[in-house]
CSV table of C-alpha atoms and ligand atoms in Angstrom, one decimal:
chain,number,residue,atom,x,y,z
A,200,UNK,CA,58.3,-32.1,10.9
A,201,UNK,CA,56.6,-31.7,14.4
A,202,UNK,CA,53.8,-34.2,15.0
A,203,UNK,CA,49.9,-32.6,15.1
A,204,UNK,CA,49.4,-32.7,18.3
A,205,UNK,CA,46.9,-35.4,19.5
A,206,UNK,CA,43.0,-35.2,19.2
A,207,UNK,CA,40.4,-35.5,21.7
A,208,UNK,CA,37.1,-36.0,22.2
A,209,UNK,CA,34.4,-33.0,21.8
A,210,UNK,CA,32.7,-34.8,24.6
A,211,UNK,CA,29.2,-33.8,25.7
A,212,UNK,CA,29.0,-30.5,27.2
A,213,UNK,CA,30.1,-27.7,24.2
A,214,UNK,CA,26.8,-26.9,22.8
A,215,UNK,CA,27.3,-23.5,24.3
A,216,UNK,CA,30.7,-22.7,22.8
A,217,UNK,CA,29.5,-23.7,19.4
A,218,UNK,CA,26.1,-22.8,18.5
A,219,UNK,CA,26.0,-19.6,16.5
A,220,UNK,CA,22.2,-19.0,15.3
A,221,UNK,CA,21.6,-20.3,11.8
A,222,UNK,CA,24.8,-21.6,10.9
A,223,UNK,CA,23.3,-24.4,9.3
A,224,UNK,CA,21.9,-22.2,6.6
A,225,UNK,CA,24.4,-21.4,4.5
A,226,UNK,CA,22.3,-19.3,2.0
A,227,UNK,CA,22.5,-16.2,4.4
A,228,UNK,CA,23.2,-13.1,3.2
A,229,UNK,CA,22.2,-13.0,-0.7
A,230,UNK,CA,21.6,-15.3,-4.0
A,231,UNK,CA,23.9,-17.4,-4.8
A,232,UNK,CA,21.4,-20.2,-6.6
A,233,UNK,CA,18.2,-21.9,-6.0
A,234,UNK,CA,18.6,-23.4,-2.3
A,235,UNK,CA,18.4,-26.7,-1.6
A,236,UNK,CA,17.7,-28.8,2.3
A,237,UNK,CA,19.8,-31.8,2.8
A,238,UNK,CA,18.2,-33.2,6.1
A,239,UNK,CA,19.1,-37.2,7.6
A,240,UNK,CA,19.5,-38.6,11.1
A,241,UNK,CA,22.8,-39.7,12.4
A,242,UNK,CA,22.6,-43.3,13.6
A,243,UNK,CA,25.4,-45.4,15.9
A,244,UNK,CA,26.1,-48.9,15.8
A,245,UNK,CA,22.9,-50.9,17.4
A,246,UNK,CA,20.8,-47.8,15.1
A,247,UNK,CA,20.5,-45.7,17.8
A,248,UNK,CA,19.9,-42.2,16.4
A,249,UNK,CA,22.6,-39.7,18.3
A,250,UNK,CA,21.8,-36.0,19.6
A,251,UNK,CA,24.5,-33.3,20.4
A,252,UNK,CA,27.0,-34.8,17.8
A,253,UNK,CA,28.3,-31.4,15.9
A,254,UNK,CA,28.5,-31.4,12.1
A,255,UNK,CA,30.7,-29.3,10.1
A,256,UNK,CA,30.1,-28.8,6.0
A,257,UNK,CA,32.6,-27.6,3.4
A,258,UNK,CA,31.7,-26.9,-0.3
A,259,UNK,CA,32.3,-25.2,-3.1
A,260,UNK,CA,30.1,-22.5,-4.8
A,261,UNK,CA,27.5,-23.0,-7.6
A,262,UNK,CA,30.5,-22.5,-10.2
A,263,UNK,CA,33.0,-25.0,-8.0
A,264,UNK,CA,35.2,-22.5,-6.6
A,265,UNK,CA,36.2,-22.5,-2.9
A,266,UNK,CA,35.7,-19.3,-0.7
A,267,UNK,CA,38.9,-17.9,-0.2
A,268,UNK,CA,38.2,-14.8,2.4
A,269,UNK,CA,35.7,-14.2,5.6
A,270,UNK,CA,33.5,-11.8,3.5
A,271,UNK,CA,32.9,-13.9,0.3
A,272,UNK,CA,29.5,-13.9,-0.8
A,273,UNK,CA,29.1,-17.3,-0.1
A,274,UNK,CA,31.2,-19.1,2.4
A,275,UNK,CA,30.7,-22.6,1.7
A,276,UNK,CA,30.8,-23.5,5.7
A,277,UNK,CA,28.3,-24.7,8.1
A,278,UNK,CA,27.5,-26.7,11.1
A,279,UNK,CA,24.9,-27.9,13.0
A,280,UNK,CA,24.6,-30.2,15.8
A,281,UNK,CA,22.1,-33.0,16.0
A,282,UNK,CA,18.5,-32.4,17.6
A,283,UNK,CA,17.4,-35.1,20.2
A,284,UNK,CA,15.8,-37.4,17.4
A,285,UNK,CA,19.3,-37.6,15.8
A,286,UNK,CA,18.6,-35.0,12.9
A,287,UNK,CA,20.3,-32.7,11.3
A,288,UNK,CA,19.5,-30.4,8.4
A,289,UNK,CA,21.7,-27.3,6.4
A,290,UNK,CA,20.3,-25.2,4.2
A,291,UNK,CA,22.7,-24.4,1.3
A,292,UNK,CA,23.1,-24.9,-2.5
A,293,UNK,CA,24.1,-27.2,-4.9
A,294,UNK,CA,28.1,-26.9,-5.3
A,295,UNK,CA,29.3,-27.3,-8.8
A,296,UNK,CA,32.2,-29.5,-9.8
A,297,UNK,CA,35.7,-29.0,-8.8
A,298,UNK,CA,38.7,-30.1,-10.2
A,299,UNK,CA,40.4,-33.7,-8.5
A,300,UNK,CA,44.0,-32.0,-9.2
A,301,UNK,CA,45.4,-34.8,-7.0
A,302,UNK,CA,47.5,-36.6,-9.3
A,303,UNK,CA,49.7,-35.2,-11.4
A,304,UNK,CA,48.8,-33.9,-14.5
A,305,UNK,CA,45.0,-35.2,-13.7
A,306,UNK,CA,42.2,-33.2,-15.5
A,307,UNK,CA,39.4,-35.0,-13.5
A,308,UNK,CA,36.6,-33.6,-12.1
A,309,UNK,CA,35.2,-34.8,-9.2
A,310,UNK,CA,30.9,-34.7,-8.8
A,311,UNK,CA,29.4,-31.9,-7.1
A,312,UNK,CA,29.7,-33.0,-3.3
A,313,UNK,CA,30.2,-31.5,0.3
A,314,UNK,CA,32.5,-32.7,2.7
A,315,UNK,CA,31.0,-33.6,6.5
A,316,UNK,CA,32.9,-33.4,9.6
A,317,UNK,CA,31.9,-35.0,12.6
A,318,UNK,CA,32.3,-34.9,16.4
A,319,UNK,CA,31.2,-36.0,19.3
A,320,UNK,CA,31.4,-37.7,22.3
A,321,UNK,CA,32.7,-41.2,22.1
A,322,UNK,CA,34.6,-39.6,18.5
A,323,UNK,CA,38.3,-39.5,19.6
A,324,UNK,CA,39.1,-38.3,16.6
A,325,UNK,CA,36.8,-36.4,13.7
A,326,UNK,CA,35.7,-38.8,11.5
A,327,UNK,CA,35.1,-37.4,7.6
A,328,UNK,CA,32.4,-38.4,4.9
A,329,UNK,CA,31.0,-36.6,1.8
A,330,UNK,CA,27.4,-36.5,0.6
A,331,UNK,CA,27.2,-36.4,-3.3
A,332,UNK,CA,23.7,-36.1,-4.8
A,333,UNK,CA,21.6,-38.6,-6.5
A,334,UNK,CA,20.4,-35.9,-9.5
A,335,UNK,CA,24.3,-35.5,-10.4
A,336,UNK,CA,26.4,-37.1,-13.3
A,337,UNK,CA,28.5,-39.5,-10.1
A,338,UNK,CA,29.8,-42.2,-12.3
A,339,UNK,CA,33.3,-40.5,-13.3
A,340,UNK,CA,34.0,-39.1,-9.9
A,341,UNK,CA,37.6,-40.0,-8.9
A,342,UNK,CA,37.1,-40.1,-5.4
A,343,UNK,CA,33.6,-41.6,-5.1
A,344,UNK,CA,35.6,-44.5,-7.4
A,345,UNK,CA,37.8,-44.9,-4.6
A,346,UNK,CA,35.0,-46.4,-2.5
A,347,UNK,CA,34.0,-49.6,-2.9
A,348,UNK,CA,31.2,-49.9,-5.4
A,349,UNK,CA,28.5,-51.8,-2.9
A,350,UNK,CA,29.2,-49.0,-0.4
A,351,UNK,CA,29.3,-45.9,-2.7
A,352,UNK,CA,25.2,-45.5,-2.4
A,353,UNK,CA,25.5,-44.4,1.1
A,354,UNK,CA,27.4,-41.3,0.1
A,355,UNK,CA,24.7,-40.2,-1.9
A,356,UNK,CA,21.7,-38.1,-0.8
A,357,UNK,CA,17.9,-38.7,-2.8
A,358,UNK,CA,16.1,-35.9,-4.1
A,359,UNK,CA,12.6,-35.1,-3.9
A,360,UNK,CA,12.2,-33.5,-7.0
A,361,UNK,CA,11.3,-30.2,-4.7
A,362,UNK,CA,15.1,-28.8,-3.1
A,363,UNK,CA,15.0,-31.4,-0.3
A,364,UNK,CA,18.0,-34.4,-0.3
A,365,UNK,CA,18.0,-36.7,2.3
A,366,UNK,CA,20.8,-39.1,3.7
A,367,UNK,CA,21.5,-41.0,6.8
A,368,UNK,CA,24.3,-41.6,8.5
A,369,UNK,CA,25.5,-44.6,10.4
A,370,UNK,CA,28.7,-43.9,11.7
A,371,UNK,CA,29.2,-48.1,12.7
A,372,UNK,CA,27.9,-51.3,12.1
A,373,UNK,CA,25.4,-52.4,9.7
A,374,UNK,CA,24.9,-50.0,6.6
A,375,UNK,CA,27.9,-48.2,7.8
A,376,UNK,CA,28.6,-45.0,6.1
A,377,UNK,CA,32.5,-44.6,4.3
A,378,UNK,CA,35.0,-42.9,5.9
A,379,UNK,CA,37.9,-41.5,4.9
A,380,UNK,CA,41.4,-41.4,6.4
A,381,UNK,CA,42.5,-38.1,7.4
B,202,UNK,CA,50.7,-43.3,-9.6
B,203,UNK,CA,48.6,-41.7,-7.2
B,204,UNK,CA,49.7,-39.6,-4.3
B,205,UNK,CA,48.3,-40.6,-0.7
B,206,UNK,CA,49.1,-38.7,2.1
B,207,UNK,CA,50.0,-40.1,5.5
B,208,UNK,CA,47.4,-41.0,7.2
B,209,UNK,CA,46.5,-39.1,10.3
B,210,UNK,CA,46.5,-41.3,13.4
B,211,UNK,CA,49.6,-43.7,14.5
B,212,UNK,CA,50.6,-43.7,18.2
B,213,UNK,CA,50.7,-39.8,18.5
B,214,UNK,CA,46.5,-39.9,17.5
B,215,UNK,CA,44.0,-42.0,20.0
B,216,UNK,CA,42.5,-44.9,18.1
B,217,UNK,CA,38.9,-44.1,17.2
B,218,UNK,CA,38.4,-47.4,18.9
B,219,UNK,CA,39.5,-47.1,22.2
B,220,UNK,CA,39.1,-49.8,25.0
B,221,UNK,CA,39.4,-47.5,27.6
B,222,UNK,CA,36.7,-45.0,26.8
B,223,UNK,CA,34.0,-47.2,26.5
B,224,UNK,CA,31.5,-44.7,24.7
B,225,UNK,CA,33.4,-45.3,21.0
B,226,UNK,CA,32.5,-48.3,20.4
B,227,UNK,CA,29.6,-47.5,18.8
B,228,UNK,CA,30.5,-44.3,17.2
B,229,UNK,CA,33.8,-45.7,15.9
B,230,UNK,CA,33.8,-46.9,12.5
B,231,UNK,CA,34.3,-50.5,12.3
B,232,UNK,CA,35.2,-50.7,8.5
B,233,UNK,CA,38.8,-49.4,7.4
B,234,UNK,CA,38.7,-45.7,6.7
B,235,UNK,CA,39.1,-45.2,2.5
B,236,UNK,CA,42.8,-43.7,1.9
B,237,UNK,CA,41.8,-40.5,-0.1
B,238,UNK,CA,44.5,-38.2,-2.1
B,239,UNK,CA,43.6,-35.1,-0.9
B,240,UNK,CA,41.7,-32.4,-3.7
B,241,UNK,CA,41.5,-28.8,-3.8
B,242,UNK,CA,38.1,-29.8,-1.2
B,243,UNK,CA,40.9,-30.6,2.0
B,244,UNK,CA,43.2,-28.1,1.1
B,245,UNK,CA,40.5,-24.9,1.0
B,246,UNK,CA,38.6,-24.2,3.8
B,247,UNK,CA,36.7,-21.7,6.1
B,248,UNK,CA,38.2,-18.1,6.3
B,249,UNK,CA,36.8,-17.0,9.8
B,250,UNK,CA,36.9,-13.2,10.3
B,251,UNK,CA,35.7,-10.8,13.6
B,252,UNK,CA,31.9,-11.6,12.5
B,253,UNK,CA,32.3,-15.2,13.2
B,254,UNK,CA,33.8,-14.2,17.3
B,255,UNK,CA,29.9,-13.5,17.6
B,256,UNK,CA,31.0,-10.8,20.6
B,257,UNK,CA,32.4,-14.0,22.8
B,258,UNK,CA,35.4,-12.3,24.1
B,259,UNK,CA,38.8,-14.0,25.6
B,260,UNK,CA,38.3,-13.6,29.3
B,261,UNK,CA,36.7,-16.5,31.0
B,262,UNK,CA,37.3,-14.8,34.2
B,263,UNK,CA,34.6,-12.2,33.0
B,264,UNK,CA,36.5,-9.2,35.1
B,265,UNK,CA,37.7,-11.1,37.5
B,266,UNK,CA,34.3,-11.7,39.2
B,267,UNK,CA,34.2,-15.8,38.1
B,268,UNK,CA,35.3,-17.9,41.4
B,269,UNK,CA,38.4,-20.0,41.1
B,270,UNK,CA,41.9,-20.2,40.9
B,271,UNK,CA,42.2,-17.1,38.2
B,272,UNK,CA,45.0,-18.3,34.9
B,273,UNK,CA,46.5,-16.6,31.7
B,274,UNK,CA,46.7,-19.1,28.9
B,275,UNK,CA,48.5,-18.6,26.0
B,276,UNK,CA,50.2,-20.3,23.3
B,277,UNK,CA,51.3,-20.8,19.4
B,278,UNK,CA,49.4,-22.3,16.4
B,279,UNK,CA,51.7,-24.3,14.7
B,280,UNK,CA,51.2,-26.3,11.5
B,281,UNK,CA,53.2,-29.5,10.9
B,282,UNK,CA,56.6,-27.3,9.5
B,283,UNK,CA,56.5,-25.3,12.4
B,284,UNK,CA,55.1,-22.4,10.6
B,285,UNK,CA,52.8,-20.1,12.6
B,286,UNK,CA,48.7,-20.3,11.8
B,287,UNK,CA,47.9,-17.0,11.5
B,288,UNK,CA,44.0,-16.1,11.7
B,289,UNK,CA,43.2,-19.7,12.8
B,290,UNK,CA,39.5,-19.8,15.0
B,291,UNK,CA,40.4,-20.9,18.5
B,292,UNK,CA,37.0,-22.1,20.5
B,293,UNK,CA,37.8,-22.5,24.0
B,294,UNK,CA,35.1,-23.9,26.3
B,295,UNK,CA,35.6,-25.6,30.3
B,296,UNK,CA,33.5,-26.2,33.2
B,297,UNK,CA,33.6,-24.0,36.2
B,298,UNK,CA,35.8,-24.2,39.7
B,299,UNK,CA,33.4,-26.9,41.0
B,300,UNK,CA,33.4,-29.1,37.8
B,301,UNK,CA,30.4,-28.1,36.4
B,302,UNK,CA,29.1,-26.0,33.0
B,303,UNK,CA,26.8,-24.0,32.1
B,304,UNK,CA,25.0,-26.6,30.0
B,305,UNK,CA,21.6,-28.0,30.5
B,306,UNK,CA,22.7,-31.4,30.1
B,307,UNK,CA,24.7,-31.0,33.0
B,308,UNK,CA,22.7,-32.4,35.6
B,309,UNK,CA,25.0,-33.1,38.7
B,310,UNK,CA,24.4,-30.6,41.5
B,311,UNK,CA,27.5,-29.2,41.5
B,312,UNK,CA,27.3,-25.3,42.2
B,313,UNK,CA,26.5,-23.1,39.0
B,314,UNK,CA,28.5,-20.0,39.4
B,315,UNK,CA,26.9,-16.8,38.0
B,316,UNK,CA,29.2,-15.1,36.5
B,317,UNK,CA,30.7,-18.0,34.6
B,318,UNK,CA,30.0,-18.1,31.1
B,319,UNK,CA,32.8,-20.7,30.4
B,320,UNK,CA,33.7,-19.6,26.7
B,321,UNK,CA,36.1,-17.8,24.6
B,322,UNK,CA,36.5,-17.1,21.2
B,323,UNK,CA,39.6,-15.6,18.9
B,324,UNK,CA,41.2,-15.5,15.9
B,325,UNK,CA,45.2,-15.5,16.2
B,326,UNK,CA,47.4,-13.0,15.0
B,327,UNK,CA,49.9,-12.8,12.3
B,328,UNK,CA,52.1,-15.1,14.3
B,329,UNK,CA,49.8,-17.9,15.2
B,330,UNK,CA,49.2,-16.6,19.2
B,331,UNK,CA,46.2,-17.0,21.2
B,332,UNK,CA,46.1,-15.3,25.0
B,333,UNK,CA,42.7,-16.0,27.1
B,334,UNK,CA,42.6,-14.8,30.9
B,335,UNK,CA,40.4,-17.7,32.9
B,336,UNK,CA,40.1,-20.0,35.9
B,337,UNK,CA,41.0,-23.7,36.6
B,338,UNK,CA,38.3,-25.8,36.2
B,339,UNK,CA,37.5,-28.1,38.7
B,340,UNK,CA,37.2,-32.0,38.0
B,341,UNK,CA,33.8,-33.9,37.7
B,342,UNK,CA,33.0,-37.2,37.7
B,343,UNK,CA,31.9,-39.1,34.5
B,344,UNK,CA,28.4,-40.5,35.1
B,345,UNK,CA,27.6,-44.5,35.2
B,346,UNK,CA,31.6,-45.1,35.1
B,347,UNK,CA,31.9,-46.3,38.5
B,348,UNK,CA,34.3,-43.9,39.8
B,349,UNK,CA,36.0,-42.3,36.6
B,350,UNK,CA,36.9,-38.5,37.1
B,351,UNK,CA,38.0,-36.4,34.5
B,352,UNK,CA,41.0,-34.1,35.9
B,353,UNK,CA,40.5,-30.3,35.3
B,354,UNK,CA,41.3,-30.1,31.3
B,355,UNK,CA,39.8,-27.1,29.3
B,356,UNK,CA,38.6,-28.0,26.0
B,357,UNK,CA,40.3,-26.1,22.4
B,358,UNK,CA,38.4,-26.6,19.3
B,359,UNK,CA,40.9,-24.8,16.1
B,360,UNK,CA,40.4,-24.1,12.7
B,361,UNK,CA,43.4,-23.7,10.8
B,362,UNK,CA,43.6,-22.8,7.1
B,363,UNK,CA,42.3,-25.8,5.3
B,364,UNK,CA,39.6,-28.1,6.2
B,365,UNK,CA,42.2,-30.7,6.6
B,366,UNK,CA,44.1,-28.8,9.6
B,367,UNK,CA,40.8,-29.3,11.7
B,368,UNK,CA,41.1,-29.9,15.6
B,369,UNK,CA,39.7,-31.0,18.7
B,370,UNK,CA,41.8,-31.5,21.5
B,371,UNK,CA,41.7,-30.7,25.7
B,372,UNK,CA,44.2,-29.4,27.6
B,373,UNK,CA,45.6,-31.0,31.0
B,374,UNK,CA,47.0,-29.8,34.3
B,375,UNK,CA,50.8,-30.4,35.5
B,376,UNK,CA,50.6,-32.7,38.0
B,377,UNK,CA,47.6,-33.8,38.7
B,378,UNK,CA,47.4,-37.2,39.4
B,379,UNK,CA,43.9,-37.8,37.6
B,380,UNK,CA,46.2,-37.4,34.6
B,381,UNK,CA,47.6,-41.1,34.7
B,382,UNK,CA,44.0,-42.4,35.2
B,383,UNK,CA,42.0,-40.5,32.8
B,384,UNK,CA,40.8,-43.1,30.2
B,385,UNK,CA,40.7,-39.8,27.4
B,386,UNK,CA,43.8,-38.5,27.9
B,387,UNK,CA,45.9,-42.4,28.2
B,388,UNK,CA,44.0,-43.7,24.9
B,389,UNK,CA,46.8,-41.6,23.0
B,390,UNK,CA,49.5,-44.3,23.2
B,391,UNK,CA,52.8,-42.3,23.0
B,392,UNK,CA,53.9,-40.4,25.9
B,393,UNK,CA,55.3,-37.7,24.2
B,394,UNK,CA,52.1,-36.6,22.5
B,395,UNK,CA,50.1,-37.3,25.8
B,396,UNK,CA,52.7,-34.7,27.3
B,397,UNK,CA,52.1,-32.7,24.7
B,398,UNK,CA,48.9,-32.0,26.2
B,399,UNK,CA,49.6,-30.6,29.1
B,400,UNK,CA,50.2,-27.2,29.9
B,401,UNK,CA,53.3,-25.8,31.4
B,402,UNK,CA,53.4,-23.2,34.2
B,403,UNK,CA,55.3,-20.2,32.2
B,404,UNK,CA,56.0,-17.1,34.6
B,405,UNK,CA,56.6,-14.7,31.8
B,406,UNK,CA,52.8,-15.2,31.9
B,407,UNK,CA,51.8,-14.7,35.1
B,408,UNK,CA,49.9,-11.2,36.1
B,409,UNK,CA,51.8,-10.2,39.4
B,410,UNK,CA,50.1,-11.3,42.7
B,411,UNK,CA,47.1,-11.9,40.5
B,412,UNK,CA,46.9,-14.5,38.2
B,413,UNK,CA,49.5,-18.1,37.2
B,414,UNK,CA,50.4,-18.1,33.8
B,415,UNK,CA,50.7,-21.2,31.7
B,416,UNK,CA,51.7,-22.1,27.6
B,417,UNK,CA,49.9,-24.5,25.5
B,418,UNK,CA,50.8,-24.8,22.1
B,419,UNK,CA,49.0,-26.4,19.3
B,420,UNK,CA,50.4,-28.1,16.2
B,421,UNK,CA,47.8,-28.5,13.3
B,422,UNK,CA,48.4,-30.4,10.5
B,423,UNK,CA,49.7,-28.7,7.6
B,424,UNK,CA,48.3,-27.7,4.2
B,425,UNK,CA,51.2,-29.1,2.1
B,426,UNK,CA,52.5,-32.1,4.0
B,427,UNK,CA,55.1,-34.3,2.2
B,428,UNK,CA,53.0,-36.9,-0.1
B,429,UNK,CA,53.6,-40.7,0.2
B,430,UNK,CA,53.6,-42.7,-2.9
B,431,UNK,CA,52.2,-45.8,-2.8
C,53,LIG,FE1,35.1,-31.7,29.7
């Protein structure tokens, strides 16, 4: 076993290297269900909301399969990087459950739910959330059972009834988001 | 019994914390990050293909009309078994001979340089290479630090074959004695990996009388890493 070697931070000046137009929208390129908006603001630890931090989303498709290839109708990848009053939005659909599989022998499913990647300066390494949604059956999900209960509402994004979800993120301090470990 | 993988971090991995980059301490979270057994959502990921390069090419040195010290880079993707990363997205960004980018938040008059674009982009081949043809940055100084200067380090952002095997890292100079003071390259605590970081001069590299090679290689983490059992 070689070690990964070590991270470091995205720091401030990549914008450039990174921003491929649209890329939050995930719906590009064809029908794949109704789309939906999940829009929040990314937040530090004294609730300052944070510009230029990137964001990176991984989910399933409508039917809770994973894109396997470059050219798959739906790739089930995005980014975006925060706008100067800390927002952030991706356009995408709702991912269907996927099996948990971790354990053996498990025949879980976990709720429909992205995974978020996110860097920036003063990250030294990425740190990893998920957003679930608030309209979803969450209460058997074997991971969002892993987080404490108190906590487990900030993982969760609120519909409007109309396609639009909305969750914050606070990356420290008070109200913090969950984190997992890598 | 539940399977939980070993955590990514330990002295090889820079604390999210870290004293001596003052800027984490409000980004880095303060409450313990939730041990998770990774699902079919870690081990998938993004499949990048020749669409995603956008037309960003693997010469920094844009035809040799960039100023600066001109440099072949190249290297292996690695995953934690040694195996070669095929296909992995390599995002390479740096400032320009003077220190500075071409980014508007980049505000210290240091000399733009026309030509510089400061980018590359590639997908590596079946064996897990990457080769880019650039210059050596220059250093710049880190603003409201007192009198921190980054040393010349270009910055490699890689996408291996799972969303677990994610990376950002920067790569450093032989030498330099901004190395030993850098408070982003000493918050990793073990030498070794800190080593690991920087390049080495590699003349099978070089481009006769025109351009100093050096090798960087890149471990990821792997897709099927041996599980802990708690
Ligand atoms: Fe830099």
């Amino acid at each position: 076993m070689t070690k990964p070697t070590a991270s470091q931070t995205l720091g401030p000046f990549y914008n450039y290297a990174f921003l491929r137009p649209g890329e939050h929208d995930l719906t590009k390129g064809g029908e794949h269900g109704p789309a939906i908006t999940v829009t929040g603001k990314l937040y530090d630890g004294e609730g300052n909301a944070r510009r230029d931090f990137l964001m990176e989303w991984w989910q399933a498709d409508a039917s809770g399969q994973y894109a396997t290839t470059a050219n798959a109708p739906f790739r089930g990848f995005g980014r975006c990087i925060t706008q100067p009053d800390g927002s952030f939005t991706f356009r995408t659909i709702k991912p269907g459950p996927v099996p948990f599989n971790a354990g053996q022998g498990s025949n879980a499913w976990q709720a429909p739910h992205a995974a978020l990647g996110i860097f920036g300066p003063g990250l030294m390494r990425r740190i990893v959330t998920r957003i679930y949604f608030a309209d979803e059956d969450n209460s058997a999900c074997p991971v969002l059972s892993l987080v404490p209960e108190a906590r487990r509402g900030k993982l969760i994004a609120k519909g409007d009834g109309s396609g639009t979800y909305t969750l914050d993120i606070r990356m420290n301090g008070e109200g913090e988001t969950p984190f997992f470990a890598e | 019994m539940t399977r939980i993988y070993e955590p990514f971090g330990g002295p090889t991995q820079p604390d999210l914390r870290t004293k001596a980059y003052f800027r984490t301490t409000l980004t880095a979270p303060a409450e313990p990050l939730i041990a998770l057994p990774r699902t079919v959502t870690e081990t998938s990921g993004p499949v990048f293909g020749d669409q995603d390069l956008c037309g960003v090419g693997v010469d920094i040195s844009n035809n040799n009309t960039v100023l600066g010290s001109l440099m072949v880079l190249a290297g292996q993707v690695l995953d934690e078994d040694g195996r070669p990363v095929p296909n992995a997205l390599v995002e390479v960004w740096q400032a320009n001979a003077s220190g500075k980018y071409p980014h508007e938040v980049d505000s210290r008059p240091a000399p733009q340089d026309p030509n510089f674009t400061g980018a590359a982009r590639l997908l590596t081949d079946a064996e897990g290479r990457y080769k880019i043809t650039t210059i050596r940055p220059g250093a710049y100084p880190v603003p409201n630090t007192g009198n921190w200067w980054r040393p010349p380090h270009i910055h490699f952002s890689l996408y291996g074959d799972a969303f677990a095997s994610r990376l950002i890292t920067q790569m450093f100079f032989p030498g330099d004695p901004l190395n030993d003071l850098d408070g982003i390259l000493q918050a990793i605590p073990d030498a070794d990996a800190r080593n690991r970081l920087i390049a080495k001069p590699d003349s099978s590299l070089d481009i006769h009388e025109h351009a100093l090679g050096f090798r960087f290689d890149i471990v990821l983490r792997g897709r099927n890493e041996t599980p802990m059992v708690d």
